[in-house]
mmCIF file of C-alpha atoms in Angstrom:
data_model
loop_
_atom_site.group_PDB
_atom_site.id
_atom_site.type_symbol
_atom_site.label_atom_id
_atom_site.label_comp_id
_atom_site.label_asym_id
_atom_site.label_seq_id
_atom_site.Cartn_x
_atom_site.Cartn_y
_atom_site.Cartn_z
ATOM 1 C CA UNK A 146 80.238 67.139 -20.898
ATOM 2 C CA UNK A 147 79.763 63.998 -22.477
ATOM 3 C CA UNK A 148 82.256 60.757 -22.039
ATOM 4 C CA UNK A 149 82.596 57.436 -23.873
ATOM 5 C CA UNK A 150 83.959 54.115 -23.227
ATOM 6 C CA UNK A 151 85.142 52.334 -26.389
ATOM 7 C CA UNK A 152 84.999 48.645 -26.441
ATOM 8 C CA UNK A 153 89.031 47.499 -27.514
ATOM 9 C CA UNK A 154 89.764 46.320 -31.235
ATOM 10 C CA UNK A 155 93.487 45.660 -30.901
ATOM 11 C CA UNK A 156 94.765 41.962 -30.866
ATOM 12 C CA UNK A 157 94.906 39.922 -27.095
ATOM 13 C CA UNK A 158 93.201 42.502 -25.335
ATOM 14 C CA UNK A 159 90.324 42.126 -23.060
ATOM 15 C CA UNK A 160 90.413 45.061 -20.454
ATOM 16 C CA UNK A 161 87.717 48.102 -20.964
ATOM 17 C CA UNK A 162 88.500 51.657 -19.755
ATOM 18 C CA UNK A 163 85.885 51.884 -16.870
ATOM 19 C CA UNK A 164 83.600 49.004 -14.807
ATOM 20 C CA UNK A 165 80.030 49.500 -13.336
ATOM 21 C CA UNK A 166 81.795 50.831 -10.305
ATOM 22 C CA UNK A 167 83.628 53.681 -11.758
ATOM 23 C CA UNK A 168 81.074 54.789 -14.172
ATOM 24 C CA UNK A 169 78.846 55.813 -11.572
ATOM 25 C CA UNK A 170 81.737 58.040 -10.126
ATOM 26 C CA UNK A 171 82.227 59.915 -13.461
ATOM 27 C CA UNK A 172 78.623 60.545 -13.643
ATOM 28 C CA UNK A 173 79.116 62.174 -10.197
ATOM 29 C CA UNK A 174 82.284 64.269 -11.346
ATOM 30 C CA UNK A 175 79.237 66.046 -13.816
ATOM 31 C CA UNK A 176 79.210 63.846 -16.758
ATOM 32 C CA UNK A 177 77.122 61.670 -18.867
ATOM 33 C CA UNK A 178 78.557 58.364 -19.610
ATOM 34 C CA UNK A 179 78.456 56.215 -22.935
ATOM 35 C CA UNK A 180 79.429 53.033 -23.660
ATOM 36 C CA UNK A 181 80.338 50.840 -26.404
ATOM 37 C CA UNK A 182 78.214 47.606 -27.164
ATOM 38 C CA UNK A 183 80.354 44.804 -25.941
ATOM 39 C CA UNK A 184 82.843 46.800 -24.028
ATOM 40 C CA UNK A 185 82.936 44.991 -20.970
ATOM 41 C CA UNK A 186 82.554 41.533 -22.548
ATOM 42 C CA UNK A 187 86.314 40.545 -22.068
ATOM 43 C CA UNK A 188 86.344 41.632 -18.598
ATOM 44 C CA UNK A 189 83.342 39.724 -17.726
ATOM 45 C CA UNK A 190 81.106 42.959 -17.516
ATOM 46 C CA UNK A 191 77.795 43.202 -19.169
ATOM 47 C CA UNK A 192 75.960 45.618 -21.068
ATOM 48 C CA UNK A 193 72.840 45.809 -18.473
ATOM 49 C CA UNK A 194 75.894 46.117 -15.616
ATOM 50 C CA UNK A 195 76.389 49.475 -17.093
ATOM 51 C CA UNK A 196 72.988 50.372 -17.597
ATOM 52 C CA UNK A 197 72.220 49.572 -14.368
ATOM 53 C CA UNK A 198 75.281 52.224 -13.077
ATOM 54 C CA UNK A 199 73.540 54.673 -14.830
ATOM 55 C CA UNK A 200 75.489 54.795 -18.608
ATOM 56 C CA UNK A 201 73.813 54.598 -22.024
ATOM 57 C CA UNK A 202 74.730 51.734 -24.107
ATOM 58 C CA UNK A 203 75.888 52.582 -28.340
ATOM 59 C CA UNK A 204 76.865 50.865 -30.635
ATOM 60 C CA UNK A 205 77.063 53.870 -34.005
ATOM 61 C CA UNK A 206 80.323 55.137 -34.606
ATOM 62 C CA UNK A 207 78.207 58.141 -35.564
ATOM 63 C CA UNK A 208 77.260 58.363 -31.757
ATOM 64 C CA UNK A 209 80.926 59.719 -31.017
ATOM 65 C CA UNK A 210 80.451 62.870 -32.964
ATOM 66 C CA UNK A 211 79.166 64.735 -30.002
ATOM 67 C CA UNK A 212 81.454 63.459 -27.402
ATOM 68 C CA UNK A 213 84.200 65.729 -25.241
ATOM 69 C CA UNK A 214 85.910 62.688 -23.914
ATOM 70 C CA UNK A 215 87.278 59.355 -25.340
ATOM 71 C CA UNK A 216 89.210 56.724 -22.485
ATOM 72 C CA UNK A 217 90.299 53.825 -24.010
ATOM 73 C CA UNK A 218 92.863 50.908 -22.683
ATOM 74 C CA UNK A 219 94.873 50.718 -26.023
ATOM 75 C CA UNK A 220 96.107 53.414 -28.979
ATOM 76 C CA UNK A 221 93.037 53.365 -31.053
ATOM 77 C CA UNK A 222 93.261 52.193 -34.561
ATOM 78 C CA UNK A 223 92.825 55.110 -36.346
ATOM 79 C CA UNK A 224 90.895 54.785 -39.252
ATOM 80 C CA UNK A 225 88.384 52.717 -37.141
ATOM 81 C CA UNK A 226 88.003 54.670 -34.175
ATOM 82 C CA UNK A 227 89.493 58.329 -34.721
ATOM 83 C CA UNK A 228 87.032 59.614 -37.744
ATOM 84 C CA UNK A 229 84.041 60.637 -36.274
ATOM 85 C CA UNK A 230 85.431 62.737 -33.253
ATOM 86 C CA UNK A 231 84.382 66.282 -33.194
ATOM 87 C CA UNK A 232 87.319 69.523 -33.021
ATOM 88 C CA UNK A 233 89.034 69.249 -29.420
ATOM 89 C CA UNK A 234 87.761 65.925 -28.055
ATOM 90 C CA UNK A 235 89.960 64.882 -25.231
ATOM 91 C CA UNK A 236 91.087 61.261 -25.611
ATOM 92 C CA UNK A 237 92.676 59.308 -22.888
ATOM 93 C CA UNK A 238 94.558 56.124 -22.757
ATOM 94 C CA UNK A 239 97.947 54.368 -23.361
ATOM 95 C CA UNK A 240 98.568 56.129 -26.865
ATOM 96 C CA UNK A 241 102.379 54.210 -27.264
ATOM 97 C CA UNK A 242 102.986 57.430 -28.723
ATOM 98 C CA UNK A 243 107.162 56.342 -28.825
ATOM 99 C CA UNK A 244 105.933 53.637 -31.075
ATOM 100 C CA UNK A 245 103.916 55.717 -33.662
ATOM 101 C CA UNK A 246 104.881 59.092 -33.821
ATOM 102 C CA UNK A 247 102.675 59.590 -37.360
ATOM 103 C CA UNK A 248 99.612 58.953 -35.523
ATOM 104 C CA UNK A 249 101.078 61.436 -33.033
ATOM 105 C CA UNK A 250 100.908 64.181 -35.557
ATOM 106 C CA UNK A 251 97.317 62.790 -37.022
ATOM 107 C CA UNK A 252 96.038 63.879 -33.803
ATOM 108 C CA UNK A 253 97.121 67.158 -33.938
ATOM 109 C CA UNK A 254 95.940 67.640 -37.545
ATOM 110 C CA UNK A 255 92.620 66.508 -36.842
ATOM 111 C CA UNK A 256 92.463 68.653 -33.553
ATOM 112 C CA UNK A 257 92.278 65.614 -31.087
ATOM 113 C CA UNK A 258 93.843 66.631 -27.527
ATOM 114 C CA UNK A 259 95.579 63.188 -27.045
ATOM 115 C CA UNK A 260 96.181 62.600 -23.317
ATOM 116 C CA UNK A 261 98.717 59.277 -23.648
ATOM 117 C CA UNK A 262 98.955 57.895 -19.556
ATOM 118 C CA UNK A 263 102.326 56.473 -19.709
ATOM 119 C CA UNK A 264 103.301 59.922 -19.426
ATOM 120 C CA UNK A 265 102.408 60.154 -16.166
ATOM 121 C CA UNK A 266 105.227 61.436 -14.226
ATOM 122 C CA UNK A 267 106.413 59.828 -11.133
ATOM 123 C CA UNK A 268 105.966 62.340 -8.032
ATOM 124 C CA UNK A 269 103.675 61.587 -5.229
ATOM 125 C CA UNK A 270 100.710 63.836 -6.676
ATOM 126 C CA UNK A 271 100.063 61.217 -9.645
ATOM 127 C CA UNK A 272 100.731 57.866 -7.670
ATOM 128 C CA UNK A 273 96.825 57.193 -7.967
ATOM 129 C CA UNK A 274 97.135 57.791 -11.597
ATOM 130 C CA UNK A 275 99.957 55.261 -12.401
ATOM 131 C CA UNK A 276 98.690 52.817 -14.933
ATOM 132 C CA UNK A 277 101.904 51.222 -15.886
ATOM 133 C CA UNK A 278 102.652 50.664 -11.692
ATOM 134 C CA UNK A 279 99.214 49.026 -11.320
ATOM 135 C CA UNK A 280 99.048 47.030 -14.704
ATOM 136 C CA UNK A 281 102.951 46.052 -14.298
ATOM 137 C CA UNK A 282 102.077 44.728 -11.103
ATOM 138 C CA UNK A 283 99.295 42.050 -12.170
ATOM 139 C CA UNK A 284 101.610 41.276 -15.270
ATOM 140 C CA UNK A 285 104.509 40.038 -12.882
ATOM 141 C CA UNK A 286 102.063 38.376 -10.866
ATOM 142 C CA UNK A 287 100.669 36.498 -13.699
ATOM 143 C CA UNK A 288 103.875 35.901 -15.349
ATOM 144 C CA UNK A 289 105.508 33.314 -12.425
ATOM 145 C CA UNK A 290 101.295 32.377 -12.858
ATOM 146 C CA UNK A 291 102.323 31.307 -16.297
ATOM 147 C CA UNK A 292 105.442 29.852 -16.036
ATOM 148 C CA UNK A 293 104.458 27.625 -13.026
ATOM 149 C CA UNK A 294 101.614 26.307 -15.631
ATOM 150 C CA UNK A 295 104.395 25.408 -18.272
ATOM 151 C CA UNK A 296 107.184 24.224 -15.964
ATOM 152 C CA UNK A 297 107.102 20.552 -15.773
ATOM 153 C CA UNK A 298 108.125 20.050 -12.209
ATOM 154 C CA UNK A 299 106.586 21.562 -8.648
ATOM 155 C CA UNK A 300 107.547 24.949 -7.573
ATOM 156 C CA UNK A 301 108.153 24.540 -4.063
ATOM 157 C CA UNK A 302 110.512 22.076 -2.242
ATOM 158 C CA UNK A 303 108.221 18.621 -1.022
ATOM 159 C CA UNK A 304 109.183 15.943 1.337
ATOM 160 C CA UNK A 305 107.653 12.952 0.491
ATOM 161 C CA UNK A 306 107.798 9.131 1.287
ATOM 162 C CA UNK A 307 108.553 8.671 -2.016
ATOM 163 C CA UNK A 308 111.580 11.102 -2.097
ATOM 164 C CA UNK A 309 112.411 14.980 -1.969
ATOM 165 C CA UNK A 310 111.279 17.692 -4.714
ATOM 166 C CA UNK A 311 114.011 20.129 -4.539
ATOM 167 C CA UNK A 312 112.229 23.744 -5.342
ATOM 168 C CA UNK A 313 112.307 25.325 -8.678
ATOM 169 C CA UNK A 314 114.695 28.062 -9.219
ATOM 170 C CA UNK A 315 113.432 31.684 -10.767
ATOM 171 C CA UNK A 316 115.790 34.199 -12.327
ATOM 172 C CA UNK A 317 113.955 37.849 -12.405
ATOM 173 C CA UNK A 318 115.852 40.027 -14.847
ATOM 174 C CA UNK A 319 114.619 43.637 -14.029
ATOM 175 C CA UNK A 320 113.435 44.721 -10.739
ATOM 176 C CA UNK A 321 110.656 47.444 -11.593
ATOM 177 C CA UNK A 322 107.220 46.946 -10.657
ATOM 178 C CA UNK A 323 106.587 43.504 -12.227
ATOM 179 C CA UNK A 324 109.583 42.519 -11.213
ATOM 180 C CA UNK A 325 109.004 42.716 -7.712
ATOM 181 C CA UNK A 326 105.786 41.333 -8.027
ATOM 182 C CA UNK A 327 107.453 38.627 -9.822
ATOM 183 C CA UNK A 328 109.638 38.077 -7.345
ATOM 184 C CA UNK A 329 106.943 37.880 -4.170
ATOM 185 C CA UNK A 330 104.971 35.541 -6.879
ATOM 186 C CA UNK A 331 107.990 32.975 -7.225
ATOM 187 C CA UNK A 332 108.872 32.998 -3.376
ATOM 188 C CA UNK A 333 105.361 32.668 -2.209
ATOM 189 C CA UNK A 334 105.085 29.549 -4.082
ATOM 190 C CA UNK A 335 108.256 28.200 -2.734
ATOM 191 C CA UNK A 336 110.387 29.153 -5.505
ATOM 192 C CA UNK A 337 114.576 30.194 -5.097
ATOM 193 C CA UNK A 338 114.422 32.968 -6.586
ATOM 194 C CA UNK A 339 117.490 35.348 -7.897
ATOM 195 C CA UNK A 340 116.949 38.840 -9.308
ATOM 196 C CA UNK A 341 118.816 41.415 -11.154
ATOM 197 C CA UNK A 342 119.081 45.044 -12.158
ATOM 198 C CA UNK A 343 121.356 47.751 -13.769
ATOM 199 C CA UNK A 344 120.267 49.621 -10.638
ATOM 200 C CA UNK A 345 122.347 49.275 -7.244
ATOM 201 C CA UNK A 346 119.248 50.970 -5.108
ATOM 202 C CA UNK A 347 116.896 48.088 -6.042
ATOM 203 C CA UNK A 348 119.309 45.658 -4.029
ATOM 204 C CA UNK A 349 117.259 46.266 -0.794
ATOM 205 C CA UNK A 350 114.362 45.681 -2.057
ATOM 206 C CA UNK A 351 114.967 42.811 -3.418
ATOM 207 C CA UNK A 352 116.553 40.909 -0.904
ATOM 208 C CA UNK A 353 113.310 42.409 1.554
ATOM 209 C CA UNK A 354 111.095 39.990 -0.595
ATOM 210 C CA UNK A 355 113.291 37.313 0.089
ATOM 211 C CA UNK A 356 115.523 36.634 -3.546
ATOM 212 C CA UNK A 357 118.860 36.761 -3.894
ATOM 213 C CA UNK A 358 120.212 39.875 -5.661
ATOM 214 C CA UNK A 359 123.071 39.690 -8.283
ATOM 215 C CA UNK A 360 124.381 42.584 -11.084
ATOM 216 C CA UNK A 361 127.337 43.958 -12.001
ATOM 217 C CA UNK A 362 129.236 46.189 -9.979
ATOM 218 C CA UNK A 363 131.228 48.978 -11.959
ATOM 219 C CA UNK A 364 131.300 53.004 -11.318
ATOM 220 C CA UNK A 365 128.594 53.123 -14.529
ATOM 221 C CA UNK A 366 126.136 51.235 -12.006
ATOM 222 C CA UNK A 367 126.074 54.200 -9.835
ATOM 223 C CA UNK A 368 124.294 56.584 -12.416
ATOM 224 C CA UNK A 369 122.001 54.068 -14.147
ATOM 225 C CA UNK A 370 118.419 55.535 -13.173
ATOM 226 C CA UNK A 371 116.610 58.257 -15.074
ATOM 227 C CA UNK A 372 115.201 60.913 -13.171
ATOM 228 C CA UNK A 373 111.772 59.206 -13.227
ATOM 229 C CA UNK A 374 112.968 55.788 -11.785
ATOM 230 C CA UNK A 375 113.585 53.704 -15.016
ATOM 231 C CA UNK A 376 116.765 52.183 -15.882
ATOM 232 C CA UNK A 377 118.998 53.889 -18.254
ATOM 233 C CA UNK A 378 119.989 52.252 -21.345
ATOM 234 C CA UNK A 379 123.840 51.009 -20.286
ATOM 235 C CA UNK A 380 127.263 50.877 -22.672
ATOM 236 C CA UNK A 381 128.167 48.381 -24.883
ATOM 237 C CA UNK A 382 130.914 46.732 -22.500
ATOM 238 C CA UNK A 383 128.595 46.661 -18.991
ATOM 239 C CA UNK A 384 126.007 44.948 -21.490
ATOM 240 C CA UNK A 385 128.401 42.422 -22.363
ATOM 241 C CA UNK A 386 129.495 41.571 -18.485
ATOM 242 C CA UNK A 387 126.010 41.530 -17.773
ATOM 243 C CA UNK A 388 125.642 39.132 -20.688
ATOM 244 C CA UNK A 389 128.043 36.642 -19.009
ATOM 245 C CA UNK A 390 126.354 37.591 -15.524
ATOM 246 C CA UNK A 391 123.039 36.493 -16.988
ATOM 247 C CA UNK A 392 124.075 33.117 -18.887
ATOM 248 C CA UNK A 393 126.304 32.069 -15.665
ATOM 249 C CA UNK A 394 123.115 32.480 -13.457
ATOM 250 C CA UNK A 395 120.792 30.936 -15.629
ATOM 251 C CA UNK A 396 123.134 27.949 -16.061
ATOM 252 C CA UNK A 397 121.793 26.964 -12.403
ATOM 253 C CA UNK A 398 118.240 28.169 -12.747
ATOM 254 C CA UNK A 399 114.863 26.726 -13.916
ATOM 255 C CA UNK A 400 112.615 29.629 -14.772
ATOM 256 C CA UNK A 401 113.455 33.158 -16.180
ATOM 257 C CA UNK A 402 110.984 36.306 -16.034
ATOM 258 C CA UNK A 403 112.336 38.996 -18.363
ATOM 259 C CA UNK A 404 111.039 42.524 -17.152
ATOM 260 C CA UNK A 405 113.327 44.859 -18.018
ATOM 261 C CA UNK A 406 112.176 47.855 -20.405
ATOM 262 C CA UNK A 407 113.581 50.827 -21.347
ATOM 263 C CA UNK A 408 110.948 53.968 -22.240
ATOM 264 C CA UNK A 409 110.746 54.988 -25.785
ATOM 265 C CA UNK A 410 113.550 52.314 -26.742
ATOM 266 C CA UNK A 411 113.650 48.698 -28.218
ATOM 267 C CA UNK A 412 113.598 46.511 -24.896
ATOM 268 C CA UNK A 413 117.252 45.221 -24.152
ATOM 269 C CA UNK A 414 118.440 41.668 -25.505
ATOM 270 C CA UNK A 415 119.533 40.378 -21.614
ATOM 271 C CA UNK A 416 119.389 36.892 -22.987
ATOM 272 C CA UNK A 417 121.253 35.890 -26.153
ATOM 273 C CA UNK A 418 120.463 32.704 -28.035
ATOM 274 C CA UNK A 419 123.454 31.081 -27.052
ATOM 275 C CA UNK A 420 122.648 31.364 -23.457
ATOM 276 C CA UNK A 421 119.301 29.705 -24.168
ATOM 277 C CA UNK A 422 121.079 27.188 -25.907
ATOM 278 C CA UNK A 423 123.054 26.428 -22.269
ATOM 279 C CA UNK A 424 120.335 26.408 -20.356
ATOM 280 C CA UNK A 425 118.534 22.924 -18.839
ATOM 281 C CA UNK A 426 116.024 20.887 -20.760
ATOM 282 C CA UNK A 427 112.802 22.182 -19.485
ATOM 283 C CA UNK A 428 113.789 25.463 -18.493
ATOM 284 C CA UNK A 429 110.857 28.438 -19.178
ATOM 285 C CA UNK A 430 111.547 31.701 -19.942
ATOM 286 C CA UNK A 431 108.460 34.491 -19.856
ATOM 287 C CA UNK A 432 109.130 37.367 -21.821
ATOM 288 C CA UNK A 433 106.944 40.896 -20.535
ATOM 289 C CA UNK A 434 109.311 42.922 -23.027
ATOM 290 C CA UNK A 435 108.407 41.152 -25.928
ATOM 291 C CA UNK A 436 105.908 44.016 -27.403
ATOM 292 C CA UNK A 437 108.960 46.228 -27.634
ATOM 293 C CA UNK A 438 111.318 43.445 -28.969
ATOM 294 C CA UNK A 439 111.343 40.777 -26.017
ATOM 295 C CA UNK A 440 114.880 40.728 -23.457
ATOM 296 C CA UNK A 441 115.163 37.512 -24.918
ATOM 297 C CA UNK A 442 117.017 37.087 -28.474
ATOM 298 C CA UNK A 443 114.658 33.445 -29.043
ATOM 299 C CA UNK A 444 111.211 35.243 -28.136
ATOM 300 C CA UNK A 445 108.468 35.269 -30.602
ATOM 301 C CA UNK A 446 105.760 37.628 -30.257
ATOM 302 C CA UNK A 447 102.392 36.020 -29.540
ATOM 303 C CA UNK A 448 103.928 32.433 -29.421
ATOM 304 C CA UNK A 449 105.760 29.806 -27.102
ATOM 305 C CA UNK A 450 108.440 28.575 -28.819
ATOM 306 C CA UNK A 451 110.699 25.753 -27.898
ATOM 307 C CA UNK A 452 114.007 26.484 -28.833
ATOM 308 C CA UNK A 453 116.458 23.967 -27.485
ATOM 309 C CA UNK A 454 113.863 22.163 -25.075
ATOM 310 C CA UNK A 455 113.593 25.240 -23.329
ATOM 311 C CA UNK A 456 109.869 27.495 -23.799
ATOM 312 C CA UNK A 457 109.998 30.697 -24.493
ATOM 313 C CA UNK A 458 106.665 32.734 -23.867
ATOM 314 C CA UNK A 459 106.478 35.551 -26.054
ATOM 315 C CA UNK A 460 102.679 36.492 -24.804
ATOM 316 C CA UNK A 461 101.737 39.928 -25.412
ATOM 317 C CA UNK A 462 99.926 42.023 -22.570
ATOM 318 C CA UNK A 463 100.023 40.183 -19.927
ATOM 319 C CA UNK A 464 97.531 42.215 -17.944
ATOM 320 C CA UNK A 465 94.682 41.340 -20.134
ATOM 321 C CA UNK A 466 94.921 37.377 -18.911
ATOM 322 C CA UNK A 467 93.850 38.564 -15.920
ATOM 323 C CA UNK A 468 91.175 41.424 -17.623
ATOM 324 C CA UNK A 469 88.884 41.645 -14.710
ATOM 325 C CA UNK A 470 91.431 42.842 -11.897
ATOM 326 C CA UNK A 471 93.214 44.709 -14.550
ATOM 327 C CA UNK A 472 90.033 46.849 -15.990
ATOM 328 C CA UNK A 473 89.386 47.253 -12.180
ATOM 329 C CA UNK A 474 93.053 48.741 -11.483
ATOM 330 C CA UNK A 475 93.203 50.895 -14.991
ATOM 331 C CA UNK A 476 89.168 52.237 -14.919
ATOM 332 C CA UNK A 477 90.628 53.508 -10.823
ATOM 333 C CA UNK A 478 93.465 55.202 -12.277
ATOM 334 C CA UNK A 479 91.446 56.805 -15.218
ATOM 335 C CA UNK A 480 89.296 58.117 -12.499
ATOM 336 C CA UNK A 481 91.550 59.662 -10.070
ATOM 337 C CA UNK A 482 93.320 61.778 -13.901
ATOM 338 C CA UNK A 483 89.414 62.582 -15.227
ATOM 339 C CA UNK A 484 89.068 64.208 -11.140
ATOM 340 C CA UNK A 485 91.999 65.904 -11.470
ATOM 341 C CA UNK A 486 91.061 66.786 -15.346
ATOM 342 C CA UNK A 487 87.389 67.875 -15.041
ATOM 343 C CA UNK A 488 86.322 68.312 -11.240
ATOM 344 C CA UNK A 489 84.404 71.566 -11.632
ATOM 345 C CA UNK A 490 85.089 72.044 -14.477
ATOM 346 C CA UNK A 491 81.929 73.218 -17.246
ATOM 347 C CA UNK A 492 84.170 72.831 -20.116
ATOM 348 C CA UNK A 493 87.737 72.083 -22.350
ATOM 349 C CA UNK A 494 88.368 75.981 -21.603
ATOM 350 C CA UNK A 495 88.389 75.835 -18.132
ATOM 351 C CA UNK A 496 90.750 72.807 -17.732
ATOM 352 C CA UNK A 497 94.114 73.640 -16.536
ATOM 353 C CA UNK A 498 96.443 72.517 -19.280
ATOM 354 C CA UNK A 499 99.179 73.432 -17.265
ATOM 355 C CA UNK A 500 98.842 71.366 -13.998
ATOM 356 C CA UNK A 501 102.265 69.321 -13.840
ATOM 357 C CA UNK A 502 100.379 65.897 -14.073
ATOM 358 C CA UNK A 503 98.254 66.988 -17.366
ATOM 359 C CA UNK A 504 101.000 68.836 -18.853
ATOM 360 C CA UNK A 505 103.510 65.802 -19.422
ATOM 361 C CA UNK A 506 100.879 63.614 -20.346
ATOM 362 C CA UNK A 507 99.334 65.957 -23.060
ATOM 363 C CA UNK A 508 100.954 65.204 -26.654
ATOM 364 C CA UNK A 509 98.712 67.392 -28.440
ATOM 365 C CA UNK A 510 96.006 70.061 -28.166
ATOM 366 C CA UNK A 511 94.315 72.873 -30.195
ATOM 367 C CA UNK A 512 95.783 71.359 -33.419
ATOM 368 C CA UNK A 513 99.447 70.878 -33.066
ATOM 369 C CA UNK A 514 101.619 68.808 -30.814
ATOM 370 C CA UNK A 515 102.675 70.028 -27.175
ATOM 371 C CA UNK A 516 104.662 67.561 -25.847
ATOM 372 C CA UNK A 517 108.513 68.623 -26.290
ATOM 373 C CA UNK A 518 109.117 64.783 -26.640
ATOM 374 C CA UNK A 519 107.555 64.592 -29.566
ATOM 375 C CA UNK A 520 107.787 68.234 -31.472
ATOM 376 C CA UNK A 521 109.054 68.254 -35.156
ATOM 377 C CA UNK A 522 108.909 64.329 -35.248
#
């Protein structure tokens, strides 16, 4: 079987679907490996890197006609990237299938078995294989990274001769995986951090990395986690006391990292533009929702924008900034799903479509789409 590495065309992003590293493991799992001209680039990987791990460098579209397997970082763009694979070509990557269910269904009519990974269900089996855990990670990371850059004061608290700093205070809002990476971030650099979440478990964790944990407390709280871990969308009236929970904390806070997301829905406003407009002079809010809307009512995708005196970072993907620890993460958990997907395997026959792990993250196969999330959309 036969497996390419597309080099990304969307908009901010730098990672690449496998590094040197990883390529040579696929070519022991029985495959040949192809990649894109220029894949790496972003990620600081070269051409001859690959070469040297053993893949063949293309750069004609025409090349992809005999490939099995596509991985990609990003939903291709169709028209540019789709056309020229062959009947039952398996492609793999973060497909945002919630966000475009017509190229959902253009898949299936042009017999592509899409394989979208943040499908990936949460059970102990497919921890190795959880690209939103490991890219959310580096994104909270980064985030406290970025608002540290645009904050106009120190982080931590200094003693001086000259006078004290007092430290900067960080509001998390969401405590998911970049959340809690957001939260270690902040404290390691001295920050007071507070943190919050629709979810009551959370509280422990929390308050183990050292923040402060605040939410509101009513009988709804106690059933607001889906089975797979995620928050659940909450009612109209716990959204509005957790709108006067958020604007009374913020009111003595510095920074703000937005996390909170909601699969397959528009990310949750947590912070209205009157809030913003109560906050401090030089207060920073980073956004991580705002590809699926923003948490914050004043973000603007791709742009910091200073409503009030206060910045609000609307960056998209986050995980790119830091590309090079990010294609290293995603290219490990592409791995671990092509060993579970094609380990002795000789062909798309022999795969077994209904392991647990491939079976929720197949949307569609043999011409029509499988996934019961997304039938007869």
């Amino acid at each position: 079987m036969k497996l390419a590495v597309l080099s990304e065309k969307r908009q901010y992003e730098k990672r690449v679907a496998a590094t040197p590293e990883t390529v040579q493991k696929i070519i022991s799992l029985g495959l040949e490996v192809f990649v894109e001209a220029g894949a790496g680039h972003g990620a600081q990987i070269t051409d001859d890197q690959y070469k040297e791990s053993g893949a063949v460098i293309f750069s004609d579209q025409d090349d992809l006609k005999d490939i099995d397997i596509i991985i990609k970082v990003q939903r291709p763009i169709y028209e540019e990237e789709c056309v020229n694979l062959k009947k039952n070509s398996i492609l793999i990557g973060l497909l945002e299938p919630f966000s475009d269910i017509k190229q959902v269904n253009q898949y299936a009519e042009d017999h592509i078995t899409a394989i979208s990974l943040e499908l990936v269900p949460r059970i102990t089996r497919a921890q190795s294989m959880d690209v939103l855990s490991s890219q959310s990670n580096l994104a909270g990371y980064k985030s406290v990274l970025e608002a540290a850059s645009e904050y106009g004061k120190a982080m931590p608290m200094m003693m001086t001769a000259a006078g004290t700093i007092a430290p900067a205070k960080v509001f998390v809002l969401g405590a998911g995986v970049a959340g809690l990476q957001a939260i270690a971030t902040a404290k390691r650099l001295g920050a007071i951090v507070y943190a919050t979440d629709v979810r009551p478990n959370v509280k422990e964790q929390v308050e183990s990395l050292g923040a402060r944990f605040v939410m509101v407390e009513t009988s709804e709280s106690v059933d607001s986690e889906t089975s797979g871990g995620y928050a659940k969308e909450m009612s109209k009236d716990y959204q509005r006391k957790q709108e006067d929970l958020v604007k009374e904390t913020l009111s003595k806070c510095d920074i703000a990292i937005c996390t909170a997301l909601i699969p397959g829905k528009k990310a949750p406003i947590l912070i209205k533009k009157e809030t913003v407009e109560t906050m401090r002079a030089g207060s920073i809010i980073i956004d991580l929702a705002v590809e699926q809307g923003g948490n914050c009512e004043c973000s603007k995708y791709g742009e910091i924008y200073n409503h009030n005196g206060v910045k609000i970072v609307g960056k998209p993907n986050f995980p790119s900034l830091i590309s090079a620890d990010a294609s290293n993460l995603y290219s490990k958990n592409i791995l671990n799903f092509l060993d579970l997907l094609i380990k002795g395997k000789k062909g798309y026959n022999e795969i077994d479509w209904e392991d647990e792990i491939i079976k929720s993250t197949t949307l569609t196969k043999d011409g029509e789409v499988v996934h019961s999330e997304f039938i007869s959309k």
